[in-house]
Amino acid sequence: MRTAPRAPMSEKVVTRFAPSPTGYLHIGGARTALFNWLYARAKGGQLLLRIEDTDQARSTEGAILAILDGLRWLGLDWDGEPVYQLTRAERHREMAEQLLAEGKAYCCYASPEELQAMRERARAEGRAPGYDGTWRHRDPSEAPTGVEPAIRFKAPREGETVIEDRVQGRVVFANKDLDDLVILRSDGTPTYNLSVVVDDHDMGITHVIRGDDHLTNAARQTQIFKALGWDTPIYAHLPLIHGPDGAKLSKRHGALGVEAYRAMGYLPAALRNYLVRLGWSHGDAEIMSTEEMIRWFDLDAIGRSAARFDFVKLENLNGHYLRAMPDAEIVKRLEALLPELPDGAALAKRIGKEGWRKLERAMPGLKERAKTLVELLDNASFLFATRPLALDEQARKLLDGSGRDTLATLLPRLEVVEPWTQAGLETAIRAFADEAGLKLGKAAQPLRAALTGRPTSPGIFDVLEILGREESLARLRDQVHASKPA
RNA sequence: GCCCCCUUCGUCUAAUGGUCAGGACGUCAGGUUUUCAACCUGAAAACAGGAGUUCGAUCCUCCUAGGGGGCGCCA
């Protein structure tokens, strides 16, 4: 049922991502961008970027920067320079006047108050709250003086407008349900639906892939395309992403800017992988490289139902990508991430050059245990801690009972270990546990508590080696001495 | 209110006019183990409801319910 209406195979694919810069790049926008990018790359086409900044009251320079930055971080590149819609207003106005001259649009002198009253009346009478077409029929000679008119599109009254959508299938709108929309405001600036049509045409866009909140716009835009004598692009309207509770995405769950995901310690590759599986699938494939995504991606495999955002699954994927990442690469990412963390500057100072070296050595043990970069950094904090270590509650418990005594007995055996290597330490500690008739854990846990201040950490022999002889023994002595009754 | 879209395990999804309805995350139970994680094994877990078409419907059609989107001189 989902057939492509046009687009000969020879036609080069040109997609576009067209955010309005009224805020950050949110997660739904990020997925839309990803799908446009994948489709363009899959078909050897182009992805163009268009900033829809015609709402001058709400558009900001900061938002533009945030969106471009977000796209770059996600690893999505675009072709050519971004098109700023505002710079094309003159062209849009010309097209509106052309439609007016051709009798396909008309001047509307209704005031905002009149329109408001009209909507209320329609609602009260149970009719659609659209424009009633008053000025479509009135003679311009009746125009009130001193009022600049808006230009309205003369939408067809009869018949239907059909969208052959690559995702949604064939969608039919009765023309009587689509009113005469304003295409040029009374201040001479173009409105969204006109600008989009003109730009999509002028930019040579072949495929419009966007959220399905635009499905009704597709019908209106189709009418304008026809009135201008242009072919419509191929449409693909993606189902929306909902919050975990099935309701609209809000800031409380997923509707954060991508920079928030970056600050939470997610990796771009993981986020891409997570997002691509929201609404699209390739058999049972779950974890896939970007190359595979591009190779497999197609519009036909996009589902039609909305998906809920699931942080737990994102975390699982992120953990996967983290474990697969080379140690040095993770260190680099952590360094880049630090400035974005609340106490990042202080932490950076505390880590220092030596700390980064230790961190990389500890990385094999650390990356196995973290789902995000932030969590990894937190798990690594024992590396940079200063003596005497603060113990958390569970670590304290491990040292309260016999744990501290065990440490006291073990300490002299460690003091003579030479050289201070993982293998040597393991031999010594295992021998000690053996002789004392203890399971290894009975020795390892108090050690862990004293060395890291926590009940969990990377393997204890790794911890000892990376911390080094002096620091390790000092931390152990701190705890052994703390056992002496005051 | 009107128009449009959607509905398979808790979540993301696969598949098919005849299947034990598959996978992944999560959950639970084991295993491994110096902790945690990772890893391995196993388990529970879904075709929204009702009609119709058909020898046979999760799959096709219609209705209902539920969810979502849209109805601006916003984009």
Coordinates of C-alpha atoms (C1' of nucleotides) in Angstrom, one line a residue:
Chain A
M1 CA 0.0 0.0 0.0
R2 CA 3.0 2.3 0.5
T3 CA 4.1 3.1 -3.0
A4 CA 6.3 5.8 -4.2
P5 CA 4.3 8.2 -6.4
R6 CA 7.2 9.6 -8.3
A7 CA 11.0 9.9 -8.1
P8 CA 12.5 8.0 -10.9
M9 CA 15.5 6.0 -9.8
S10 CA 17.8 8.4 -11.7
E11 CA 16.7 11.4 -9.7
K12 CA 19.2 12.3 -7.1
V13 CA 17.8 12.3 -3.6
V14 CA 17.9 15.6 -1.7
T15 CA 16.6 15.7 1.8
R16 CA 16.5 18.5 4.3
F17 CA 16.4 19.1 8.0
A18 CA 14.5 22.2 8.8
P19 CA 14.5 23.1 12.5
S20 CA 13.1 26.4 13.8
P21 CA 15.6 27.9 16.1
T22 CA 13.3 28.6 19.1
G23 CA 15.2 26.2 21.4
Y24 CA 17.7 23.4 21.5
L25 CA 17.8 20.4 19.3
H26 CA 15.4 18.1 21.1
I27 CA 15.4 14.4 20.8
G28 CA 12.6 14.2 18.3
G29 CA 14.3 16.7 16.1
A30 CA 17.5 14.7 16.4
R31 CA 15.8 11.6 15.2
T32 CA 14.3 13.4 12.3
A33 CA 17.7 14.7 11.4
L34 CA 19.2 11.3 11.7
F35 CA 16.6 9.7 9.4
N36 CA 17.1 12.5 6.8
W37 CA 20.8 12.0 7.0
L38 CA 20.6 8.2 6.7
Y39 CA 18.3 8.4 3.8
A40 CA 20.5 10.9 1.9
R41 CA 23.6 8.8 2.7
A42 CA 21.9 5.6 1.8
K43 CA 20.9 6.9 -1.6
G44 CA 24.0 8.7 -2.3
G45 CA 22.1 12.0 -2.2
Q46 CA 22.4 15.2 -0.2
L47 CA 21.1 16.5 3.1
L48 CA 20.5 20.2 3.2
L49 CA 20.0 22.2 6.3
R50 CA 17.5 25.0 6.5
I51 CA 17.0 27.2 9.5
E52 CA 13.4 28.3 9.7
D53 CA 13.9 31.5 11.5
T54 CA 11.0 33.5 10.1
D55 CA 9.4 33.8 13.6
Q56 CA 11.7 36.7 14.5
A57 CA 10.1 37.0 17.9
R58 CA 11.1 33.6 19.1
S59 CA 14.2 32.7 17.0
T60 CA 17.5 33.2 18.7
E61 CA 21.1 33.1 17.6
G62 CA 21.9 30.9 20.6
A63 CA 19.3 28.3 19.5
I64 CA 20.9 28.2 16.0
L65 CA 24.3 27.5 17.5
A66 CA 22.9 24.9 19.8
I67 CA 21.2 23.1 17.0
L68 CA 24.3 23.1 14.7
D69 CA 26.4 22.0 17.7
G70 CA 24.0 19.3 18.5
L71 CA 24.0 17.9 15.0
R72 CA 27.8 17.9 14.9
W73 CA 28.0 16.2 18.2
L74 CA 25.6 13.5 16.9
G75 CA 27.9 13.0 14.0
L76 CA 25.4 14.3 11.4
D77 CA 26.9 16.4 8.7
W78 CA 25.1 18.3 6.0
D79 CA 25.9 19.4 2.5
G80 CA 26.6 23.1 1.7
E81 CA 25.9 26.1 3.9
P82 CA 22.7 26.2 6.0
V83 CA 19.9 28.2 4.3
Y84 CA 18.4 30.9 6.5
Q85 CA 14.8 31.2 5.6
L86 CA 14.6 34.8 6.7
T87 CA 17.0 35.8 3.9
R88 CA 14.5 34.4 1.4
A89 CA 11.5 36.4 2.5
E90 CA 11.6 38.6 -0.6
R91 CA 11.3 35.6 -2.9
H92 CA 8.4 34.2 -0.8
R93 CA 6.6 37.5 -1.0
E94 CA 7.0 37.5 -4.8
M95 CA 5.4 34.1 -5.0
A96 CA 2.5 35.3 -2.8
E97 CA 2.0 38.2 -5.1
Q98 CA 2.2 36.0 -8.1
L99 CA -0.6 33.9 -6.7
L100 CA -2.6 37.0 -6.0
A101 CA -2.1 38.3 -9.5
E102 CA -3.2 35.0 -10.9
G103 CA -6.3 35.0 -8.9
K104 CA -5.2 32.1 -6.7
A105 CA -5.0 34.2 -3.6
Y106 CA -6.9 37.2 -2.3
C107 CA -6.6 40.1 0.1
C108 CA -8.2 39.6 3.5
Y109 CA -9.0 42.6 5.6
A110 CA -10.3 40.8 8.6
S111 CA -8.9 42.1 11.9
P112 CA -7.5 39.8 14.6
E113 CA -10.6 40.5 16.7
E114 CA -12.9 39.6 13.9
L115 CA -11.0 36.3 13.3
Q116 CA -11.1 35.5 17.0
A117 CA -14.9 36.1 17.0
M118 CA -15.3 34.0 13.9
R119 CA -13.5 31.0 15.5
E120 CA -15.6 31.3 18.7
R121 CA -18.7 31.4 16.7
A122 CA -17.7 28.4 14.6
R123 CA -16.8 26.4 17.7
A124 CA -20.1 27.3 19.3
E125 CA -21.9 26.0 16.3
G126 CA -19.9 22.9 16.1
R127 CA -18.1 23.8 12.9
A128 CA -14.4 23.7 12.1
P129 CA -12.8 26.8 13.5
G130 CA -11.1 27.8 10.2
Y131 CA -11.4 30.9 8.2
D132 CA -14.9 31.3 6.7
G133 CA -13.8 32.8 3.4
T134 CA -15.6 36.2 3.9
W135 CA -13.0 38.2 1.9
R136 CA -12.7 35.5 -0.8
H137 CA -16.1 36.7 -2.0
R138 CA -16.2 40.4 -1.0
D139 CA -15.2 43.0 -3.5
P140 CA -11.9 44.8 -2.8
S141 CA -13.8 48.1 -3.1
E142 CA -15.4 47.2 0.3
A143 CA -12.0 47.2 1.9
P144 CA -11.8 49.3 5.0
T145 CA -9.4 52.2 4.6
G146 CA -6.1 52.3 6.4
V147 CA -6.0 48.6 6.8
E148 CA -3.1 46.6 5.3
P149 CA -4.5 43.3 4.1
A150 CA -3.1 39.8 4.6
I151 CA -3.0 37.6 1.5
R152 CA -4.9 34.4 1.8
F153 CA -4.5 31.3 -0.4
K154 CA -7.6 30.4 -2.3
A155 CA -7.8 26.8 -1.3
P156 CA -9.9 24.5 -3.5
R157 CA -13.4 24.1 -2.0
E158 CA -14.3 20.8 -3.7
G159 CA -12.6 17.5 -4.2
E160 CA -9.8 16.1 -2.1
T161 CA -6.1 16.4 -1.6
V162 CA -4.2 13.2 -1.5
I163 CA -0.8 12.6 0.1
E164 CA 1.0 9.4 -1.0
D165 CA 3.1 9.2 2.1
R166 CA 6.0 6.7 2.2
V167 CA 5.3 6.0 5.8
Q168 CA 1.7 6.7 6.4
G169 CA 0.4 5.4 3.1
R170 CA -2.3 7.1 1.2
V171 CA -3.9 9.9 3.3
V172 CA -6.9 11.7 1.9
F173 CA -8.2 15.1 3.0
A174 CA -11.5 16.5 1.9
N175 CA -10.7 20.0 0.6
K176 CA -13.8 21.4 2.4
D177 CA -11.9 20.8 5.6
L178 CA -8.9 22.9 4.6
D179 CA -9.5 26.6 4.9
D180 CA -7.9 29.6 3.2
L181 CA -4.7 30.1 5.0
V182 CA -2.7 33.3 5.2
I183 CA 0.4 33.1 3.1
L184 CA 1.5 36.7 3.4
R185 CA 1.0 38.7 6.6
S186 CA -0.3 42.2 6.6
D187 CA 3.2 43.3 7.4
G188 CA 4.4 41.8 4.1
T189 CA 6.2 38.8 5.7
P190 CA 5.5 35.3 4.5
T191 CA 4.1 32.6 6.6
Y192 CA 5.4 29.1 7.2
N193 CA 3.4 27.0 4.7
L194 CA 4.3 29.3 1.8
S195 CA 8.0 29.6 2.8
V196 CA 8.3 25.9 3.1
V197 CA 6.8 25.2 -0.3
V198 CA 8.9 27.8 -2.1
D199 CA 12.1 26.8 -0.3
D200 CA 11.6 23.1 -0.8
H201 CA 11.0 23.7 -4.5
D202 CA 13.9 26.1 -4.9
M203 CA 16.3 23.9 -3.0
G204 CA 15.4 20.9 -5.1
I205 CA 14.2 18.9 -2.2
T206 CA 13.0 15.4 -3.4
H207 CA 12.1 13.9 -0.1
V208 CA 10.5 15.6 2.9
I209 CA 11.1 13.4 6.0
R210 CA 9.6 15.0 9.1
G211 CA 7.4 14.4 12.2
D212 CA 3.9 13.4 11.5
D213 CA 2.7 16.6 13.3
H214 CA 3.2 18.0 9.8
L215 CA 0.8 15.6 8.1
T216 CA -2.0 18.2 7.8
N217 CA 0.6 20.8 6.6
A218 CA 1.5 18.3 3.8
A219 CA -2.0 18.7 2.5
R220 CA -2.0 22.5 2.6
Q221 CA 1.5 22.5 1.1
T222 CA 0.4 20.2 -1.7
Q223 CA -2.3 22.6 -2.6
I224 CA 0.2 25.5 -2.8
F225 CA 2.6 23.4 -4.8
K226 CA -0.1 22.7 -7.3
A227 CA -1.2 26.4 -7.5
L228 CA 2.4 27.3 -8.3
G229 CA 2.6 24.7 -10.9
W230 CA 5.3 22.7 -9.2
D231 CA 5.7 19.0 -8.4
T232 CA 5.4 18.0 -4.8
P233 CA 8.3 16.3 -3.1
I234 CA 7.8 12.8 -1.8
Y235 CA 6.6 12.8 1.8
A236 CA 7.5 10.6 4.7
H237 CA 5.9 11.5 8.0
L238 CA 7.5 9.9 11.0
P239 CA 5.5 8.9 14.0
L240 CA 6.3 11.0 17.1
I241 CA 8.3 10.0 20.1
H242 CA 6.5 10.0 23.4
G243 CA 7.7 10.1 27.0
P244 CA 8.0 6.9 29.1
D245 CA 4.4 7.4 30.3
G246 CA 3.0 7.6 26.8
A247 CA 2.2 11.2 27.1
K248 CA 3.8 14.0 25.1
L249 CA 7.5 14.3 25.6
S250 CA 8.2 16.9 28.3
K251 CA 11.4 18.2 29.8
R252 CA 11.0 15.9 32.7
H253 CA 11.8 12.9 30.5
G254 CA 13.2 12.9 27.0
A255 CA 12.6 16.3 25.5
L256 CA 16.0 17.5 26.5
G257 CA 18.4 19.1 24.1
V258 CA 21.0 16.7 22.8
E259 CA 23.6 18.6 24.7
A260 CA 21.9 17.4 27.9
Y261 CA 22.5 13.8 26.7
R262 CA 26.1 14.7 26.1
A263 CA 26.3 16.1 29.6
M264 CA 24.7 12.9 31.0
G265 CA 27.6 11.0 29.6
Y266 CA 26.0 9.3 26.6
L267 CA 28.0 8.6 23.5
P268 CA 26.9 9.8 20.1
A269 CA 27.1 6.4 18.6
A270 CA 24.9 4.9 21.3
L271 CA 22.3 7.7 20.9
R272 CA 22.3 7.2 17.1
N273 CA 21.8 3.5 17.6
Y274 CA 19.0 4.0 20.1
L275 CA 17.2 6.6 18.0
V276 CA 17.4 4.7 14.7
R277 CA 15.6 1.8 16.4
L278 CA 12.7 4.0 17.5
G279 CA 10.4 3.5 14.6
W280 CA 12.7 1.8 12.2
S281 CA 14.0 -1.8 12.2
H282 CA 16.0 -4.2 10.1
G283 CA 15.0 -7.6 11.1
D284 CA 16.4 -8.6 14.5
A285 CA 19.3 -6.2 14.2
E286 CA 19.8 -4.2 17.4
I287 CA 23.3 -3.1 17.7
M288 CA 24.6 -1.8 14.4
S289 CA 27.4 0.4 13.1
T290 CA 26.8 3.6 11.3
E291 CA 27.9 1.9 8.1
E292 CA 25.3 -0.8 8.6
M293 CA 22.6 1.7 9.3
I294 CA 23.4 3.5 6.1
R295 CA 23.5 0.2 4.1
W296 CA 20.2 -1.0 5.5
F297 CA 18.1 2.1 6.0
D298 CA 15.0 2.7 3.9
L299 CA 11.7 4.5 4.3
D300 CA 9.7 1.3 3.8
A301 CA 10.9 -0.2 7.1
I302 CA 9.7 2.8 9.2
G303 CA 6.8 1.9 11.5
R304 CA 3.7 4.0 11.8
S305 CA 3.1 4.0 15.6
A306 CA 4.6 6.3 18.1
A307 CA 7.4 5.1 20.3
R308 CA 8.1 5.7 24.0
F309 CA 11.5 7.0 25.1
D310 CA 13.2 4.4 27.3
F311 CA 16.3 5.6 29.2
V312 CA 17.0 2.1 30.5
K313 CA 17.5 0.8 27.0
L314 CA 19.6 3.8 26.0
E315 CA 21.8 3.1 29.0
N316 CA 22.2 -0.5 28.0
L317 CA 23.4 0.5 24.6
N318 CA 25.6 3.2 25.9
G319 CA 27.3 0.6 28.2
H320 CA 27.8 -1.6 25.2
Y321 CA 29.5 1.2 23.2
L322 CA 31.5 2.2 26.2
R323 CA 32.9 -1.3 26.7
A324 CA 33.8 -1.5 23.1
M325 CA 35.7 1.8 23.0
P326 CA 39.5 2.0 23.3
D327 CA 40.7 3.2 26.6
A328 CA 42.6 6.2 25.3
E329 CA 39.5 7.3 23.4
I330 CA 37.4 7.2 26.5
V331 CA 40.0 9.3 28.4
K332 CA 39.8 11.8 25.6
R333 CA 36.0 12.0 25.8
L334 CA 36.2 12.4 29.6
E335 CA 38.5 15.3 29.2
A336 CA 36.2 16.9 26.7
L337 CA 33.2 16.2 28.9
L338 CA 34.6 17.7 32.1
P339 CA 33.9 21.3 31.4
E340 CA 30.2 20.5 31.0
L341 CA 29.9 18.9 34.4
P342 CA 28.8 21.0 37.4
D343 CA 32.0 20.6 39.4
G344 CA 34.1 19.9 36.3
A345 CA 36.7 22.6 36.7
A346 CA 37.5 21.5 40.3
L347 CA 37.6 17.9 39.3
A348 CA 39.9 18.6 36.4
K349 CA 42.4 20.3 38.7
R350 CA 42.3 17.4 41.1
I351 CA 42.9 14.8 38.5
G352 CA 45.9 16.4 36.9
K353 CA 48.3 14.8 34.5
E354 CA 49.1 11.9 36.8
G355 CA 45.4 11.3 37.3
W356 CA 44.7 10.9 33.6
R357 CA 47.5 8.4 33.3
K358 CA 46.1 6.4 36.2
L359 CA 42.6 6.7 34.8
E360 CA 43.7 5.2 31.5
R361 CA 45.5 2.3 33.2
A362 CA 42.3 1.6 35.3
M363 CA 40.1 1.9 32.3
P364 CA 39.7 -1.8 31.4
G365 CA 38.2 -2.4 34.8
L366 CA 36.2 0.8 34.9
K367 CA 34.5 0.7 31.5
E368 CA 33.2 -2.7 32.2
R369 CA 31.2 -1.3 35.1
A370 CA 29.7 1.9 33.8
K371 CA 26.8 2.8 31.7
T372 CA 27.7 6.4 31.1
L373 CA 30.8 8.5 31.1
V374 CA 29.5 10.3 34.1
E375 CA 29.0 7.1 36.0
L376 CA 32.5 6.0 35.0
L377 CA 34.1 9.1 36.3
D378 CA 32.3 8.7 39.5
N379 CA 33.4 5.1 39.9
A380 CA 37.0 6.3 39.2
S381 CA 36.9 8.9 41.9
F382 CA 39.0 6.8 44.3
L383 CA 41.9 7.2 42.0
F384 CA 42.0 11.0 42.8
A385 CA 40.9 10.9 46.3
T386 CA 43.1 12.4 49.0
R387 CA 43.9 10.7 52.3
P388 CA 42.4 10.0 54.6
L389 CA 39.6 8.5 52.5
A390 CA 36.0 9.2 53.3
L391 CA 34.2 5.9 53.6
D392 CA 30.6 5.5 52.5
E393 CA 28.3 3.7 54.8
Q394 CA 28.7 0.2 53.2
A395 CA 32.5 0.5 53.2
R396 CA 32.3 1.5 56.9
K397 CA 30.4 -1.7 57.6
L398 CA 32.9 -3.8 55.9
L399 CA 35.6 -2.5 58.2
D400 CA 33.5 -2.5 61.4
G401 CA 33.6 -6.1 62.3
S402 CA 36.4 -8.5 61.7
G403 CA 37.3 -6.6 58.5
R404 CA 39.6 -4.2 60.2
D405 CA 41.4 -7.0 62.1
T406 CA 41.9 -8.9 58.9
L407 CA 43.5 -5.8 57.4
A408 CA 45.8 -5.4 60.3
T409 CA 47.0 -9.0 59.9
L410 CA 47.3 -8.7 56.2
L411 CA 49.1 -5.4 56.2
P412 CA 52.6 -6.7 57.1
R413 CA 52.3 -9.4 54.4
L414 CA 51.7 -6.7 51.8
E415 CA 54.5 -4.4 53.1
V416 CA 57.0 -7.0 52.0
V417 CA 55.6 -7.7 48.5
E418 CA 58.2 -7.0 46.0
P419 CA 57.8 -6.0 43.2
W420 CA 54.4 -4.3 43.6
T421 CA 52.6 -6.1 40.8
Q422 CA 49.2 -7.5 40.3
A423 CA 50.5 -11.1 40.1
G424 CA 52.7 -10.7 43.2
L425 CA 49.9 -9.1 45.2
E426 CA 47.5 -11.8 44.2
T427 CA 49.8 -14.5 45.3
A428 CA 50.4 -12.9 48.6
I429 CA 46.7 -12.2 49.3
R430 CA 45.6 -15.6 48.3
A431 CA 48.2 -17.2 50.4
F432 CA 47.1 -15.1 53.4
A433 CA 43.4 -16.0 52.9
D434 CA 44.4 -19.7 52.6
E435 CA 46.3 -19.7 55.8
A436 CA 43.7 -17.8 57.7
G437 CA 41.0 -20.1 56.4
L438 CA 39.2 -17.2 54.8
K439 CA 37.5 -17.1 51.5
L440 CA 39.2 -14.6 49.2
G441 CA 36.2 -12.2 49.5
K442 CA 36.7 -11.9 53.2
A443 CA 40.1 -10.3 52.5
A444 CA 39.2 -8.5 49.3
Q445 CA 36.2 -6.6 50.6
P446 CA 38.0 -4.9 53.6
L447 CA 40.8 -4.1 51.2
R448 CA 38.4 -2.6 48.8
A449 CA 36.7 -0.5 51.4
A450 CA 40.0 0.8 52.7
L451 CA 41.4 1.5 49.3
T452 CA 38.4 3.0 47.5
G453 CA 36.0 4.0 50.3
R454 CA 33.3 1.9 48.6
P455 CA 32.0 -1.6 48.6
T456 CA 32.4 -2.0 44.8
S457 CA 35.3 -1.2 42.5
P458 CA 37.3 -2.8 39.7
G459 CA 39.3 -5.9 40.6
I460 CA 41.1 -5.5 43.9
F461 CA 44.5 -6.5 42.5
D462 CA 44.2 -3.9 39.7
V463 CA 43.3 -1.3 42.3
L464 CA 46.3 -2.1 44.4
E465 CA 48.7 -2.0 41.4
I466 CA 47.3 1.2 39.9
L467 CA 47.3 3.0 43.2
G468 CA 50.9 2.0 43.8
R469 CA 52.7 0.8 46.8
E470 CA 53.0 4.0 48.8
E471 CA 49.4 5.2 48.3
S472 CA 48.0 1.7 48.8
L473 CA 49.9 1.0 52.0
A474 CA 49.1 4.4 53.4
R475 CA 45.4 4.0 52.8
L476 CA 45.5 0.7 54.5
R477 CA 47.4 2.0 57.5
D478 CA 44.9 4.8 57.8
Q479 CA 42.2 2.3 58.4
V480 CA 44.2 -0.1 60.6
H481 CA 45.2 2.7 62.9
A482 CA 41.7 4.0 63.0
S483 CA 40.8 0.7 64.7
K484 CA 42.8 1.6 67.8
P485 CA 40.4 2.6 70.5
A486 CA 40.7 6.2 71.3
Chain B
rG1 C1' -16.3 20.0 18.2
rC2 C1' -14.2 18.8 13.2
rC3 C1' -10.2 16.4 10.3
rC4 C1' -6.0 12.9 10.2
rC5 C1' -2.9 9.0 12.2
rC6 C1' -1.9 4.9 15.4
rU7 C1' -2.8 0.0 18.5
rU8 C1' 1.9 -7.4 18.8
rC9 C1' 5.2 -9.2 25.7
rG10 C1' 6.2 -3.6 30.9
rU11 C1' 9.3 -1.0 26.6
rC12 C1' 11.5 -1.0 21.4
rU13 C1' 10.2 -4.2 17.6
rA14 C1' 10.1 -8.9 13.9
rA15 C1' 7.2 -12.2 11.1
rU16 C1' 3.1 -14.8 8.6
rG17 C1' -3.9 -15.9 5.4
rG18 C1' -2.1 -22.1 8.6
rU19 C1' 4.4 -20.4 13.2
rC20 C1' 5.5 -23.5 19.8
rA21 C1' 3.9 -15.4 17.4
rG22 C1' 10.7 -14.4 17.0
rG23 C1' 14.6 -10.9 18.9
rA24 C1' 16.4 -6.9 22.1
rC25 C1' 16.0 -4.0 26.8
rG26 C1' 13.9 -4.7 31.5
rU27 C1' 12.2 -8.4 35.3
rC28 C1' 12.8 -13.2 37.8
rA29 C1' 15.7 -17.9 38.8
rG30 C1' 20.4 -20.3 38.3
rG31 C1' 25.8 -20.4 36.8
rU32 C1' 30.6 -17.9 37.0
rU33 C1' 33.0 -14.8 40.7
rU34 C1' 37.4 -10.9 45.2
rU35 C1' 32.7 -6.7 45.1
rC36 C1' 29.9 -4.6 41.4
rA37 C1' 29.3 -5.0 36.4
rA38 C1' 30.1 -8.0 32.3
rC39 C1' 29.3 -12.8 30.6
rC40 C1' 26.5 -17.8 30.2
rU41 C1' 21.9 -20.8 30.9
rG42 C1' 16.8 -20.8 31.8
rA43 C1' 11.8 -18.7 32.9
rA44 C1' 7.5 -15.5 33.0
rA45 C1' 5.6 -12.0 29.6
rA46 C1' 1.9 -9.7 23.7
rC47 C1' -1.5 -10.1 18.7
rA48 C1' -7.0 -3.7 22.5
rG49 C1' -12.4 -5.4 22.0
rG50 C1' -16.5 -6.8 18.7
rA51 C1' -18.5 -8.2 14.0
rG52 C1' -17.5 -9.7 8.9
rU53 C1' -14.6 -12.1 4.6
rU54 C1' -12.4 -17.1 4.5
rC55 C1' -11.8 -24.0 5.1
rG56 C1' -8.7 -21.0 8.4
rA57 C1' -7.4 -14.9 10.6
rU58 C1' -2.5 -11.4 14.6
rC59 C1' -2.3 -10.5 9.2
rC60 C1' -7.9 -8.3 4.8
rU61 C1' -12.7 -5.1 5.7
rC62 C1' -16.0 -2.5 9.1
rC63 C1' -17.3 -0.8 14.0
rU64 C1' -16.1 0.4 19.1
rA65 C1' -12.6 1.7 22.7
rG66 C1' -8.0 3.8 23.9
rG67 C1' -3.7 6.9 22.5
rG68 C1' -1.6 10.7 19.5
rG69 C1' -1.4 14.8 16.0
rG70 C1' -3.7 19.0 13.6
rC71 C1' -7.4 22.9 13.2
rG72 C1' -2.9 30.8 14.2
rC73 C1' -1.3 37.1 10.3
rC74 C1' 3.6 30.1 15.2
rA75 C1' 6.9 27.0 12.9

